[in-house]
Amino acid sequence: MIIPFTNLAAEYDGIQNELDGAIQATIRSFQFGRGSTVTKFENAFAGMLGMRYCIGTGNGTDSLFSILKAFGVQAGDEVITPSWSWISTAEIISLCGATPVFADVDIKTYTIDPNEIEKAITPKTKCVIAVHLYGHVAAMEVIARICREKGLMLIEDCAQAHLSHLDGKYAGTFGHAAAFSFYPTKNLGAYGDAGCVITNDASLDEWIRRFNNHGALIKDDHLFAGSNSRMDQIQAAILLAKLPYLRKRNDLRVRNALRYAALLCDEKNITIPASSAGDGHTYHIYAIRAKNRDGLKKYLEENGISTIVHYPSALTNLPPYKGGVNADAFPVSGRLEREILSLPIYPELTDDQIAYVCEKIKAFYLK
Ligand SMILES: Cc1ncc(COP(=O)(O)O)c(C=O)c1O
């Protein structure tokens, strides 16, 4: 059996007519930049999350960057961010000239540990970035309380958490602003780069909208020097066509996660993702921790099963950040580097495929 890590073709095949129609209609409109389809998507996505404003951007990294710029983050400021994440959540701080201060993550949820946030706060701290990694919402109630008490801006990175929730409250609705990515493999993915910022703050909406459009809201109205990072009409049309299926597709990921859990819960050599009542995990990634991870990965590959390591290195061990930190201060991230392994989890995965993956995992440890 061959099991790829992702299967974008299966999603396309399921709604090909809608997607092709949306793309063709956009081409025929000959409006490619920001336009009415982008606005329609922005309104639909904000509405789905129960938020007031959504600003379509070029990608998730620019979404995060424009939020930090809106908060005036600059040289001399510190921003607390998890040591275990995708590099965007550190590099946008560096791009502002500020200092990323890393906080280790929780071993169960793989998201930023609130105790580590508290330890990392100094008089220079301006913001905290909470990343809802793999689709699991971080401990937002505690983190929001810490930020409130210390007067810090709270940014949510929802690149991997479309419609993830905590006790029914969506990721992206806890902080001052949230960034989403619609990179093609995300739970809601475009056919190229795209992203957005979500907020309830009208002045933030206007500033970020301007920043990502050369400082202008309409043509030639350049109030300040900005950038160019806009969602385009074709990506918006694709996202709008896919949006009605997002909830159902997330449910299928959850169903697959439950199947994995049922078949793998007695395998002592691995740890399956933690889940508890009220944690609205959407399983963008199904990350297990495994003994002899590299051996297991190789064995699965030999048996036709593709897996990925998200991520081979903690941010604190990557060249841009390695020199400035004490690697021993991030024991959980260090452990994840050695143990983490992502199994295929896309909605179209069949029961037989899941059973085969689990059978091979068990066979590896019996060898
Ligand atoms: C957690 C996280 N943050 C930010 C991003 C950046 O998004 P983009 O690739 O759209 O710039 C990603 C993308 O993979 C991500 O996984």
Short mmCIF file of N, CA and C and ligand atoms in Angstrom, two decimals, residues 59-62 64 85-86 88-89 131 133 157 159-160 181-183 186 193-194 311, ligand 1:
data_model
loop_
_atom_site.label_atom_id
_atom_site.label_comp_id
_atom_site.label_asym_id
_atom_site.label_seq_id
_atom_site.Cartn_x
_atom_site.Cartn_y
_atom_site.Cartn_z
N ASN A 59 0.35 36.08 2.65
CA ASN A 59 0.72 34.81 3.30
C ASN A 59 0.67 34.98 4.83
N GLY A 60 0.87 33.90 5.54
CA GLY A 60 0.79 33.93 7.00
C GLY A 60 1.93 34.69 7.64
N THR A 61 3.12 34.61 7.04
CA THR A 61 4.28 35.30 7.60
C THR A 61 4.07 36.81 7.56
N ASP A 62 3.61 37.31 6.41
CA ASP A 62 3.33 38.74 6.29
C ASP A 62 2.19 39.16 7.24
N LEU A 64 1.61 37.94 10.23
CA LEU A 64 2.25 38.10 11.54
C LEU A 64 3.11 39.37 11.57
N SER A 85 8.26 25.71 16.95
CA SER A 85 7.27 26.27 16.02
C SER A 85 7.90 26.33 14.64
N TRP A 86 7.13 26.80 13.69
CA TRP A 86 7.66 27.11 12.36
C TRP A 86 8.44 28.42 12.46
N SER A 88 8.63 31.19 10.97
CA SER A 88 7.98 32.50 10.82
C SER A 88 7.79 33.21 12.15
N THR A 89 7.46 32.44 13.19
CA THR A 89 7.08 33.07 14.46
C THR A 89 8.27 33.65 15.19
N VAL A 131 1.25 30.18 19.49
CA VAL A 131 1.07 29.41 18.24
C VAL A 131 0.20 28.19 18.56
N LEU A 133 -0.14 25.20 17.64
CA LEU A 133 0.62 24.28 16.79
C LEU A 133 -0.13 22.98 16.53
N ASP A 157 -1.06 32.88 16.47
CA ASP A 157 -0.69 32.33 15.18
C ASP A 157 -1.60 31.14 14.92
N ALA A 159 -2.01 29.67 11.90
CA ALA A 159 -1.68 29.10 10.59
C ALA A 159 -2.08 27.63 10.49
N GLN A 160 -2.06 26.95 11.64
CA GLN A 160 -2.38 25.51 11.64
C GLN A 160 -3.68 25.22 12.37
N SER A 181 -2.59 31.39 7.88
CA SER A 181 -1.96 31.08 6.60
C SER A 181 -2.93 30.20 5.81
N PHE A 182 -2.97 30.43 4.50
CA PHE A 182 -3.75 29.54 3.64
C PHE A 182 -2.82 28.85 2.64
N TYR A 183 -1.61 28.55 3.10
CA TYR A 183 -0.66 27.78 2.30
C TYR A 183 -1.39 26.51 1.81
N LYS A 186 -2.56 23.64 4.13
CA LYS A 186 -3.26 23.92 5.39
C LYS A 186 -4.69 23.37 5.35
N ASP A 193 0.30 31.08 -2.39
CA ASP A 193 0.39 31.69 -1.06
C ASP A 193 -0.80 32.61 -0.80
N ALA A 194 -1.27 32.60 0.43
CA ALA A 194 -2.32 33.53 0.87
C ALA A 194 -2.38 33.48 2.40
N TYR A 311 9.26 19.52 13.77
CA TYR A 311 10.27 20.05 12.88
C TYR A 311 11.58 19.37 13.24
C1 LIG B 1 2.78 27.93 12.68
C2 LIG B 1 2.99 28.68 11.41
N1 LIG B 1 3.13 30.01 11.44
C3 LIG B 1 3.29 30.74 10.33
C4 LIG B 1 3.33 30.15 9.09
C5 LIG B 1 3.61 30.98 7.91
O1 LIG B 1 2.63 30.92 6.93
P1 LIG B 1 3.00 31.18 5.40
O2 LIG B 1 3.72 29.98 4.88
O3 LIG B 1 1.67 31.38 4.74
O4 LIG B 1 3.84 32.40 5.34
C6 LIG B 1 3.20 28.76 8.99
C7 LIG B 1 3.25 28.10 7.69
O5 LIG B 1 3.57 26.95 7.54
C8 LIG B 1 3.02 28.00 10.18
O6 LIG B 1 2.88 26.66 10.15
#
